[in-house]
XYZ file of C-alpha atoms in Angstrom:
651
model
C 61.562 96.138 71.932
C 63.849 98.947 73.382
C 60.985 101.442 73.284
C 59.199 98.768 75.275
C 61.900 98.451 77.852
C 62.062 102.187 78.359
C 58.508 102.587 78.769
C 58.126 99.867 81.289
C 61.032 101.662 83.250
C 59.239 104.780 83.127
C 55.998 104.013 84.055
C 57.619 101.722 87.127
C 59.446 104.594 87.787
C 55.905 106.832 88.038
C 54.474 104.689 90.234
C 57.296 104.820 92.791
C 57.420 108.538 92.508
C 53.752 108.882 93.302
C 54.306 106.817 96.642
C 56.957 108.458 98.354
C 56.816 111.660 100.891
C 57.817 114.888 99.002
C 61.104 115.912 99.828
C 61.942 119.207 102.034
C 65.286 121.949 101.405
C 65.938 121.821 105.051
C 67.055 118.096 104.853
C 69.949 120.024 102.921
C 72.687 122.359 103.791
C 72.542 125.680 101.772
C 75.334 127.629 101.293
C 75.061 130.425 98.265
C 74.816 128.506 94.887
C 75.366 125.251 96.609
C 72.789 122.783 98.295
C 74.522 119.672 99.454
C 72.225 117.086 100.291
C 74.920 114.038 100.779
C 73.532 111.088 102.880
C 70.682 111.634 103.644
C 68.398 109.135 102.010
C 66.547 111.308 99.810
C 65.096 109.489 96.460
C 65.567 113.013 94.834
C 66.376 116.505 95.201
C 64.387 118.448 97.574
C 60.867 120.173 96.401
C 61.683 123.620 97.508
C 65.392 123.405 95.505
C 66.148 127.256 95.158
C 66.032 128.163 91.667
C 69.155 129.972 91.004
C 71.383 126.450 92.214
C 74.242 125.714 90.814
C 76.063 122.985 92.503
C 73.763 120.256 94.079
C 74.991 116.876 95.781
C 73.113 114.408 95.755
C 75.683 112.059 96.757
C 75.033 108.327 98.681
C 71.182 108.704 99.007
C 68.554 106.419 97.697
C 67.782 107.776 93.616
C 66.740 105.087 91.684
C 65.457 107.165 88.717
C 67.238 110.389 87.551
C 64.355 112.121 85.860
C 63.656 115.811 85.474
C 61.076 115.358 88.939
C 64.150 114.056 90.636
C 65.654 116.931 89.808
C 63.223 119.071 91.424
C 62.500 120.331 87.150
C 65.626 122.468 87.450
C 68.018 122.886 84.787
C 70.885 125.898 85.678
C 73.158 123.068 87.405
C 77.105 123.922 86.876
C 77.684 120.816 88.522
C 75.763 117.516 89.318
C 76.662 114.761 91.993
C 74.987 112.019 92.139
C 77.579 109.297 93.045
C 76.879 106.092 95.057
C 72.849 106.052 94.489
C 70.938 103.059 92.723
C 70.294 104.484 89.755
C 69.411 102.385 86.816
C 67.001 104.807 84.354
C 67.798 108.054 83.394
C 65.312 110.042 81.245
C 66.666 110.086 77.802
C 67.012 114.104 76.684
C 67.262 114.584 80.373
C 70.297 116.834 79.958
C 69.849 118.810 77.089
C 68.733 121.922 78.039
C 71.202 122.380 80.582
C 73.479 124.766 78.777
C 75.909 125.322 82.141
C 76.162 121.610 83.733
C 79.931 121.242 83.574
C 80.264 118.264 85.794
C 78.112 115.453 86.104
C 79.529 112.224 88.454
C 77.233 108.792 88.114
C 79.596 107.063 89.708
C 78.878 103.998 91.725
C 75.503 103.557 90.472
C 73.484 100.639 88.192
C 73.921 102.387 84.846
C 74.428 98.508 82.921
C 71.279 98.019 83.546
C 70.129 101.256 82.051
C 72.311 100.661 78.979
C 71.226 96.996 78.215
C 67.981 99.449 76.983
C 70.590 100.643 74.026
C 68.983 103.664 74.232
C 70.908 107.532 74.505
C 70.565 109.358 77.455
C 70.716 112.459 75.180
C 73.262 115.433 74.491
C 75.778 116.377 76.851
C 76.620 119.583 74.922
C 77.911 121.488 77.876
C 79.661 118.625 79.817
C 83.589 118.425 80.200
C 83.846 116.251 83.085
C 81.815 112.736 83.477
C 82.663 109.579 85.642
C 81.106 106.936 85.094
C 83.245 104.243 86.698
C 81.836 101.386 89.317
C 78.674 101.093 86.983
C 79.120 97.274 85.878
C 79.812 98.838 82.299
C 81.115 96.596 79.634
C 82.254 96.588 76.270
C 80.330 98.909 74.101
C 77.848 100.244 77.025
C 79.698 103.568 77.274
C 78.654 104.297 73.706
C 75.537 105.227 74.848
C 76.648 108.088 77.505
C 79.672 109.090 74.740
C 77.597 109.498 72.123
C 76.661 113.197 72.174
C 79.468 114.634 74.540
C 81.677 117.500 72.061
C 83.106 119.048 75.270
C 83.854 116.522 77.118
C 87.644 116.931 78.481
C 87.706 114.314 81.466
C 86.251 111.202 81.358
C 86.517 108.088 83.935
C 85.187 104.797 83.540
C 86.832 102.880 86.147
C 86.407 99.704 87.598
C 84.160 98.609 85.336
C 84.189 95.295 83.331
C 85.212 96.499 79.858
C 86.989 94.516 77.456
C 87.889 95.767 74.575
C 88.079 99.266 73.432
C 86.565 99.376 69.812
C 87.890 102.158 66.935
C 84.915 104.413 67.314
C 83.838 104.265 71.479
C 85.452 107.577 71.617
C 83.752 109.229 68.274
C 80.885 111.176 69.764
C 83.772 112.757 72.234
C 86.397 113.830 70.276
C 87.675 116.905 72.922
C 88.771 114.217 75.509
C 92.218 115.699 77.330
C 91.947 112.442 80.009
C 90.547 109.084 80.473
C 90.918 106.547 82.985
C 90.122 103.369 82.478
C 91.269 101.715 86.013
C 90.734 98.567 86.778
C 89.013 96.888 84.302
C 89.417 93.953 82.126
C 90.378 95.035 79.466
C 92.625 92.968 76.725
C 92.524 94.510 73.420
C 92.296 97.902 72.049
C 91.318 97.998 68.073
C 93.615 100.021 65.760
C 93.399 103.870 65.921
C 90.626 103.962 68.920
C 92.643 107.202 70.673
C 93.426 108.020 66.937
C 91.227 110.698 66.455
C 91.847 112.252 69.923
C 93.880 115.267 69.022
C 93.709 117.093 72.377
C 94.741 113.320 74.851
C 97.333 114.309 76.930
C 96.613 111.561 79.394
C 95.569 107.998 79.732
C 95.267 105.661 82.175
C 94.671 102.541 81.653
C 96.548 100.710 84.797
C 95.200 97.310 86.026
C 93.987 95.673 83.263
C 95.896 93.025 80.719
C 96.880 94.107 78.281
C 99.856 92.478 77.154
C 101.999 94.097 74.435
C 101.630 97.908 73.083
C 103.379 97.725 69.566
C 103.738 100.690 67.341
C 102.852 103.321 70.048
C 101.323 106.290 67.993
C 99.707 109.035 70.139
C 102.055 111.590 69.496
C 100.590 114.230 71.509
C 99.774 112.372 74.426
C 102.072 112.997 77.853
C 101.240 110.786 80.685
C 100.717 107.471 80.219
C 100.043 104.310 82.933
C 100.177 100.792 81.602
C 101.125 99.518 85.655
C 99.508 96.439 86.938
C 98.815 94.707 83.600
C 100.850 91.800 81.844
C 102.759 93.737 79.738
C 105.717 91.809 78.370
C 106.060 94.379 75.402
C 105.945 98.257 74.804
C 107.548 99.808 71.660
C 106.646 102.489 69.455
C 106.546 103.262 65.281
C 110.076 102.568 63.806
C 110.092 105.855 61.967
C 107.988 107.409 64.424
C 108.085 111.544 64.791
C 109.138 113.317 68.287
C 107.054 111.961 70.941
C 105.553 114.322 73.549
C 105.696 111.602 76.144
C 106.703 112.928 79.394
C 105.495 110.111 82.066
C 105.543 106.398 81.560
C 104.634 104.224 84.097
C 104.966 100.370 83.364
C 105.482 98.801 87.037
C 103.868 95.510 87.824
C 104.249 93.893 84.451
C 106.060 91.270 83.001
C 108.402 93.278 81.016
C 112.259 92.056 80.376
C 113.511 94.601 78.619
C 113.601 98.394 78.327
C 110.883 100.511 76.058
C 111.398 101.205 73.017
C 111.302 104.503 72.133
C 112.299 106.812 69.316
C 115.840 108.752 70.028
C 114.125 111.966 69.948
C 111.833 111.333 72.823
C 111.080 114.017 75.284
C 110.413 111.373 78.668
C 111.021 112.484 82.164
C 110.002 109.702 84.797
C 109.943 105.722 83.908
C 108.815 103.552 85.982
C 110.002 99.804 85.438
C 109.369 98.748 88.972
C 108.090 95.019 89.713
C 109.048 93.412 86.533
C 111.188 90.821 85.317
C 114.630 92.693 84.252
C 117.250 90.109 84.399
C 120.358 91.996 82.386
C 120.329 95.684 80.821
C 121.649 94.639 77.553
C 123.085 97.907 76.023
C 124.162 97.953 72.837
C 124.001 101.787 72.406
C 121.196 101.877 69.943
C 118.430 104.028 69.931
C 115.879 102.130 72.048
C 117.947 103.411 75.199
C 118.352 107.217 74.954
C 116.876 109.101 77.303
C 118.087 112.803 77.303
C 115.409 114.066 79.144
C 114.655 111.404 81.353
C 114.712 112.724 85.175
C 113.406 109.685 87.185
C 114.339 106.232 86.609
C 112.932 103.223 89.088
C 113.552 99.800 88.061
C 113.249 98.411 91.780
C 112.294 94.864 92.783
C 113.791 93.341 89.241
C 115.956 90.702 89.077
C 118.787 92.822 88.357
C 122.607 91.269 89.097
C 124.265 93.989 87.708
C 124.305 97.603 86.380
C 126.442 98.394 83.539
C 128.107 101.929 83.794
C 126.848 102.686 79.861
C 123.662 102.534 80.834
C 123.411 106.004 81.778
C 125.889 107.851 79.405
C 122.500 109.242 77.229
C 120.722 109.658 80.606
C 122.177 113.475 80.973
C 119.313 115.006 83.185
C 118.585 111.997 85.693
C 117.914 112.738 89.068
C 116.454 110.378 91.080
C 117.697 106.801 90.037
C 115.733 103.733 92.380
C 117.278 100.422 92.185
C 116.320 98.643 95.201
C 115.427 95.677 95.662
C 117.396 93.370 92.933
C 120.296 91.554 93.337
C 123.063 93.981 92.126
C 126.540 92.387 93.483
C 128.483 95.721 92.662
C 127.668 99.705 91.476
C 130.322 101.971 90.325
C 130.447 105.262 88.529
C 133.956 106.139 87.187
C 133.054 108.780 84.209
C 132.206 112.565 85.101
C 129.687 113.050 82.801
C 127.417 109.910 84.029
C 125.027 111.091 86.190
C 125.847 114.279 86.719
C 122.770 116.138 87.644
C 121.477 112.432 89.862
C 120.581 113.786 93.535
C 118.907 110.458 94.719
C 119.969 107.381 94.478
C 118.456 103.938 95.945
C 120.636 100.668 96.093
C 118.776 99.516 99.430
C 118.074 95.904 99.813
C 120.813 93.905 96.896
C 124.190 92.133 97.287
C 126.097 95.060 97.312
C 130.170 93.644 97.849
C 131.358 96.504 96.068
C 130.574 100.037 95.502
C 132.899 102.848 93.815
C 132.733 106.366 93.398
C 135.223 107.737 90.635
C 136.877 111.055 91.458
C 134.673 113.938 90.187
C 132.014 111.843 90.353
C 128.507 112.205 91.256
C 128.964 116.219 92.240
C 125.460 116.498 92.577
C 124.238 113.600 94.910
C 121.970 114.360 97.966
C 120.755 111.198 99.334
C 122.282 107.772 99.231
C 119.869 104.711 100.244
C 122.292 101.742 101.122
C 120.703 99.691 103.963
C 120.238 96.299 103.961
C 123.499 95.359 101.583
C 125.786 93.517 104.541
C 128.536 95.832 103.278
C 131.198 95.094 105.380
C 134.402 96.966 103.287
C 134.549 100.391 101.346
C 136.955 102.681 100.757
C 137.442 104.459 103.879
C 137.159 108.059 102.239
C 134.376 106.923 99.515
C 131.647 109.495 101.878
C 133.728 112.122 101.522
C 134.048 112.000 98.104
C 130.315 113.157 97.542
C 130.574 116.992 98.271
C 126.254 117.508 98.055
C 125.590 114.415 100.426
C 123.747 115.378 103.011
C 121.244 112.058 103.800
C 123.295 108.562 104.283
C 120.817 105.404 104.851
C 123.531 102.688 106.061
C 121.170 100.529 108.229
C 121.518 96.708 108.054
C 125.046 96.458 107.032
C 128.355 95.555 108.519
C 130.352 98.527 108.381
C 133.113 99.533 111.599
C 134.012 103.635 111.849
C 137.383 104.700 111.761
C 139.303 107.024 114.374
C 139.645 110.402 112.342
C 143.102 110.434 113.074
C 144.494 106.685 112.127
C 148.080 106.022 110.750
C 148.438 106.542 107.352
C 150.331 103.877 107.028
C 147.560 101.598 108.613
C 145.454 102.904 106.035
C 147.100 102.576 102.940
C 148.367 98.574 104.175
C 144.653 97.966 104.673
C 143.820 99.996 101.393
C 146.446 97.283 99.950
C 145.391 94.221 101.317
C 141.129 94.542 100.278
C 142.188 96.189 96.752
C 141.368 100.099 98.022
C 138.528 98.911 100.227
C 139.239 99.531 104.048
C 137.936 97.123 107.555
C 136.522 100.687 108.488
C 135.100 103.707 106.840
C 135.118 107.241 107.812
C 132.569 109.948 108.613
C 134.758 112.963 109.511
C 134.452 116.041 107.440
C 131.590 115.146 105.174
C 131.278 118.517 104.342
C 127.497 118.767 104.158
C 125.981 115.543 105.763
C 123.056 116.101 107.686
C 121.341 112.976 108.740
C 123.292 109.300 108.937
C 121.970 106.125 109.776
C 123.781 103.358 111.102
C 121.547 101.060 113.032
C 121.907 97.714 112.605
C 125.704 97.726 111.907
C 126.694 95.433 114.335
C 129.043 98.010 115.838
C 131.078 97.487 118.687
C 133.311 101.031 119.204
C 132.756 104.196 118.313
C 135.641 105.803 118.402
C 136.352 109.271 120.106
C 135.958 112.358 117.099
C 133.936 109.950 114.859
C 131.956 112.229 113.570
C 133.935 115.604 113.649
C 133.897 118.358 111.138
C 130.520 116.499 109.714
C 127.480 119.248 110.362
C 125.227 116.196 111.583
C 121.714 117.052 112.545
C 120.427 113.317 112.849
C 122.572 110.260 114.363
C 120.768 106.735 114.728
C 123.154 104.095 116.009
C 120.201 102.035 117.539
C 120.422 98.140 117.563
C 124.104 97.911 118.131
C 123.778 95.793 121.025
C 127.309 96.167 122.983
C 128.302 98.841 121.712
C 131.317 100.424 123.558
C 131.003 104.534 123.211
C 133.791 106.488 123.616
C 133.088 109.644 126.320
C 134.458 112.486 122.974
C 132.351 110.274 120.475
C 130.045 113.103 119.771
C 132.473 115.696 119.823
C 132.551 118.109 117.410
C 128.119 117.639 116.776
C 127.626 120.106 119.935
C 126.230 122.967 117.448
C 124.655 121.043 115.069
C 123.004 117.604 116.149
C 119.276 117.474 116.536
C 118.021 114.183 116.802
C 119.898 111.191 118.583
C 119.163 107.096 118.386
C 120.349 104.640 120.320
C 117.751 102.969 121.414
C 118.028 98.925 121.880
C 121.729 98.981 122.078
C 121.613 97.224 125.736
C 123.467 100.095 127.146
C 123.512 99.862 131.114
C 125.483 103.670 131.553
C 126.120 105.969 129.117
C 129.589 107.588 129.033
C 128.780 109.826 126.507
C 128.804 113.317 127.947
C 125.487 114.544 126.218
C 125.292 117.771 128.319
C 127.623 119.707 125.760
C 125.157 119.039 122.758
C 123.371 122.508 123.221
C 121.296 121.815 120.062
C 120.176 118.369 120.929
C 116.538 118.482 120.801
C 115.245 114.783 120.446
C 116.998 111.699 122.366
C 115.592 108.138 122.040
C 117.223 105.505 124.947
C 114.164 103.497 124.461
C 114.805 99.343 125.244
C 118.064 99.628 126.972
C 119.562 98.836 130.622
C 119.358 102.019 132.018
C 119.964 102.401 135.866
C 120.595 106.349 135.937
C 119.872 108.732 133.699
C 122.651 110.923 131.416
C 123.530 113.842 132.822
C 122.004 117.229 131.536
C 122.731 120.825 133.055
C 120.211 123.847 132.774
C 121.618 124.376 129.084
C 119.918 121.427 127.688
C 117.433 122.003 125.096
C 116.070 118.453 125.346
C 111.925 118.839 124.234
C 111.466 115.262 124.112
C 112.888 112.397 125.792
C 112.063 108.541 125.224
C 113.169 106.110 128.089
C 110.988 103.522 127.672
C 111.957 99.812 128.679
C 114.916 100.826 130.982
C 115.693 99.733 134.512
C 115.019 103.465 136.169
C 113.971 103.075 139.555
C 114.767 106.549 140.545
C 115.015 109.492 138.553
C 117.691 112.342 139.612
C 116.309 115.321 141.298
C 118.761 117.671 139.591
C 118.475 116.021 136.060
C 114.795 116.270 136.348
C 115.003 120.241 137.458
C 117.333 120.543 134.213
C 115.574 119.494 131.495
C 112.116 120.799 132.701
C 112.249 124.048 130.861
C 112.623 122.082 127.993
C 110.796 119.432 127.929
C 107.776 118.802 126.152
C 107.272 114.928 125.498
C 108.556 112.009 127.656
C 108.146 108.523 126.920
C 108.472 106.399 130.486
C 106.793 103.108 130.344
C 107.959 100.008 131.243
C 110.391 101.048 133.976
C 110.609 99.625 137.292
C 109.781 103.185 139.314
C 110.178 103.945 142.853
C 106.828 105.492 143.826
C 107.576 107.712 146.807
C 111.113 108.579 145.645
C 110.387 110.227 142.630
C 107.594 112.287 143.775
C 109.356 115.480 142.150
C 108.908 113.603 138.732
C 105.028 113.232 139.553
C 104.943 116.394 140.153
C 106.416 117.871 137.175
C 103.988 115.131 135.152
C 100.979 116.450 137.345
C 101.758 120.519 137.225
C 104.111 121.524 134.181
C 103.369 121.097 130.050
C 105.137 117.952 130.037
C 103.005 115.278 127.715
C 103.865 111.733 128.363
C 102.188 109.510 125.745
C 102.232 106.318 127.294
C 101.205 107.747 130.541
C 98.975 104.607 130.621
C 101.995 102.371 130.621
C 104.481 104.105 133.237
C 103.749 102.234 136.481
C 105.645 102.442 139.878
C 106.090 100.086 142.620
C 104.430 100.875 146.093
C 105.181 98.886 149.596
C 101.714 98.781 150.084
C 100.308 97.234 146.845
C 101.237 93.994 145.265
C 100.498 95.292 141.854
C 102.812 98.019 140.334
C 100.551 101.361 140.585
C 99.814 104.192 137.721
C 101.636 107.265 138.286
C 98.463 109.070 137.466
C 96.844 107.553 140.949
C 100.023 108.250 143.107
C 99.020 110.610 145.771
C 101.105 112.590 147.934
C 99.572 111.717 151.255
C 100.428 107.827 150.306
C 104.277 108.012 150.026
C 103.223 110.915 153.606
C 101.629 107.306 155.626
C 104.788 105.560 154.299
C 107.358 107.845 155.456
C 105.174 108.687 158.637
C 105.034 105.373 159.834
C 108.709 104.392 161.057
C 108.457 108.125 162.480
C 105.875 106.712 165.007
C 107.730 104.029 166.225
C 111.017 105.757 166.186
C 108.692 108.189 168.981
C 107.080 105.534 170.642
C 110.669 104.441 171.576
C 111.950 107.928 172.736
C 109.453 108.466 174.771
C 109.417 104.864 176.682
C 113.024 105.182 176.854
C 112.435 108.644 178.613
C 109.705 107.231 180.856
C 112.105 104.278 182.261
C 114.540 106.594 182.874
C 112.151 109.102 184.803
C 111.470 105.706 186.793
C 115.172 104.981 187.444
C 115.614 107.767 188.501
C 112.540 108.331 190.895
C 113.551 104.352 192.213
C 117.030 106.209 193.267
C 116.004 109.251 195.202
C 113.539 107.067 196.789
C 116.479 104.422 198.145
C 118.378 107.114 198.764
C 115.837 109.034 201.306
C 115.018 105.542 203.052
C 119.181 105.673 203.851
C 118.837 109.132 205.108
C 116.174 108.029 207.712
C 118.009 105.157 208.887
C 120.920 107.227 210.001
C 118.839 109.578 211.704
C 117.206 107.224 213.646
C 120.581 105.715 215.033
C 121.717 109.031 216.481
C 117.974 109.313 218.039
């Protein structure tokens, strides 16, 4: 019955090959070895395919049947694409005299319907890399690709519909180094089917569900990705030899407890994201040492705590993610707990306390803390950190002390909140670079804030009302890069930004603007946002001062004066200044009832403005010079009537 199937498909397969117009090279692109041929809507490889090819790409055209004429009868291929066709036969023994094909892709084609024929397509003898994924494949159709395939290293069937992997559907293949098996359905794989895969390093078998992995036995193998299934389980063999396990990735499960692994594991990055951790119950036992572990993320959990223990085996962490839970407190008191950690990520929990032990965390870079509502910390805790450098402290309620407060004030406020402080300090952080504080609800920033701290980047945005001291910056005029504050409602700044020599980027977007700061021909301003302000006119000598500089302004949505800021047209029309919104900055004119784009302002229109009240202004001069040419003229003539009269009398 199969032979009949085949032979149907063959001879149908004839018949369409006889109908359709032969196929020409110049279709193709040609370049040495390689002839690409990607959609096109070819039904096979060109007629005229040069015989020394080696790479051809055949890639989203029309091939229905992958037969040795489709192939234009060549056989030195090193590699073979044929992805996103319609392919549903393939010539069994098709592929075994081609000694060099290394690479063959089938993906996205109709291969299930090939393989309901149960028939071989032959030896891949040369073959180390074959996908086969988006072929409607299920359970026990990749046999018949697998079958004959001794060198095959990398193979990917995703996004198929397999179910079950059986003992022997890797047998014919037994030099696999990779699989993928993405997206598919699968829910159980039968004792010791990777078994005889000495050379797996790597196996992916994400988005699927599965839902326990017990006794975990692939010794050799080093990445592993069970995410996206319903995992609620994962432990390996009790007396289990040294794993080689270096990355294990279990997000998006249903898992409430930590892996178990052997003591003598050698794993590097965990992923525990998007489960359902409730409590880290740790008992010290073997299931929880982690020596080598580097990365640890057990984000979006349901976390309310982190015990300090946890991390006493966890010598070479470094980046350590727990966002997202509901952690109500975090402290590190020992030295030797996370000593090497340069990231950590307690963004988005119920942070009401957090503690840094002296000695502590010598190592940390970058701190993630927004969205906590912290409102009291020890006033030095920043300082404490000697490598911090990043400081994420959006969303919180946190007020910044004066670097020079009482003592005494300090330690009776140290007393009262049990060593946390009302404010916290960010003077001489030794080696922070870029702090974030938007969203703090702060209302003063005191004068010397941020002195002796190298900062490069300051966002304070969306502190609406905040009061800035005029010396709030000092100390940042060597160092600060980038500055925030937009949507703070600011009407006037009295922040004296002309002595920050290195400030480079300034964002006063969605404010009240009236005038802008004030910058000398020092500044070293290259881009400038000032969108949704109140700016009517923009200064003549402000503008003249920051256009060496200058490369990007952001102006829309201000209320602009078109005629009196014809020196900022200008310097929009004739210098390298880009404005980006250029659509959206708009000025008013007397003449039109509609506010007019910059980009159609003209010179000679704000000329007729100005022009016109010149006119009348003359009109008036000169009638006021012709009535008094009159007045005059009426009083020599009145006079010279009087001189007659009298001359007539004497007559």
């Amino acid at each position: 019955m199969a032979a009949f199937q085949l032979l149907f498909l063959l001879l149908v397969s004839c018949m369409a090959a006889s109908a359709r117009p032969p196929r020409h090279l110049s279709e193709c692109q040609v370049v040495q070895t390689d002839v690409f041929c990607s959609n096109k809507s070819l039904s096979g490889a060109p007629v005229n395919l040069p015989h020394h090819v080696q790479l051809l790409d055949l890639s989203r055209n029309q091939v229905q049947n992958l037969t040795q004429e489709t192939l234009a009868y060549r056989t030195g291929f090193h590699r073979l694409n044929l992805h996103a066709n319609k392919i549903h036969f393939i010539q069994p023994g098709l592929f075994k005299d081609m000694a060099d094909l290394k690479v063959l892709d089938l993906s996205r084609n109709h291969l299930n319907v090939f393989a309901l024929s149960k028939i071989n397509i032959g030896p891949l003898r040369a073959v180390e890399s074959l996908d086969l994924s988006s072929n409607g494949l299920y359970t026990g159709m990749s046999d018949y690709f697998l079958a004959e395939s001794p060198s095959l290293a990398n193979l990917s069937l995703n996004s198929n519909s397999i179910t079950k992997i059986a003992h022997d559907t890797f047998s014919g293949s037994l030099s696999l180094r990779k699989i993928s098996l993405h997206n598919n359905v699968i829910l159980e794989i039968e004792a010791g089917a990777f078994d005889s895969l000495a050379n797996l390093t790597e196996l992916d078998l994400s988005k699927n569900s599965i839902t326990c992995i017990i006794d975990f036995n692939l010794y050799n193998l080093k990445v592993l990705n069970l995410s996206k299934n319903s995992l609620e389980l994962f432990q390996s063999e009790k007396s289990a030899p040294s794993l080689k396990l270096l990355s294990l990735d279990l997000s998006e499960n249903k898992m409430q407890r930590f892996p178990v692994l052997p003591a003598d594991n050698a794993l590097e990055y965990l992923d525990l994201s998007r489960n359902q951790l409730h409590n880290l119950n740790v008992t010290g036992g073997d299931n929880l040492i982690f020596k080598k572990l580097r990365y640890l993320d057990i984000s979006y959990n349901h976390l309310s705590s982190i015990p300090d223990s946890l991390f006493w085996s966890m010598e070479q962490l470094e980046v350590l993610n727990m966002s997202n839970n509901c952690i109500g407190s975090f402290s590190t008191s020992h030295p030797d707990h996370l000593q090497n950690v340069k990231i950590i990520n307690l963004s988005y929990n119920s942070l009401q306390t957090l503690t840094f032990g002296e000695n502590t965390l010598l190592s940390l870079e970058k701190l993630y803390l927004q969205g906590n509502g912290l409102t009291f910390l020890d006033h030095q805790i920043f300082q404490r950190l000697p490598s911090i450098s990043f400081l994420q402290l959006q969303q919180n309620n946190l007020k910044i002390c004066p670097p020079k407060q009482n003592h005494l004030e300090r330690t009776l406020m140290d007393q009262n909140h049990q060593n946390l402080s009302s404010c916290v300090s960010f003077s001489c952080v030794q080696n922070l670079h870029f702090l974030y504080l938007s969203e703090n609800n702060l209302m003063t920033l005191p004068a010397n804030a941020f002195a002796h701290t190298p900062l490069k980047l300051l966002d304070l945005s969306l502190n609406p009302g905040m009061d800035m001291d005029r010396d709030s910056l000092f100390g940042l005029e060597q160092t600060l890069d980038h500055l925030l504050l937009r949507e703070n409602n600011i009407s006037s700044l009295n922040t004296d930004l002309s002595s920050l020599r290195s400030l480079r980027h300034v964002d006063l977007s969605t404010n009240q603007l009236t005038t802008l700061p004030t910058w000398n021909t020092e500044s070293s301003i290259e881009s400038l946002n000032l969108q949704n302000n109140n700016l009517v006119t923009l200064e003549y000598s402000t503008m003249i001062a920051l256009k060496p500089s200058l490369k990007t302004l952001y102006m829309g949505s201000n209320p602009l004066s078109c005629c009196s800021n014809l020196n900022f047209l200008q310097m929009v029309q004739n210098s390298a200044v880009v404005v980006p919104d250029i659509e959206r900055v708009t000025c008013v004119h007397e003449e039109y009832s509609e506010p007019v784009n910059i980009e159609k302002v003209t010179l000679e229109m704000c000329h007729a403005q100005t022009n016109a009240p010149n006119s009348i202004v003359t009109v008036v001069l000169i009638s006021l010079v012709v009535m008094i040419v009159l007045c005059g003229l009426v009083v020599k003539c009145r006079q010279s009537r009087k001189r007659k009269r009298h001359r007539s009398f004497r007559a």
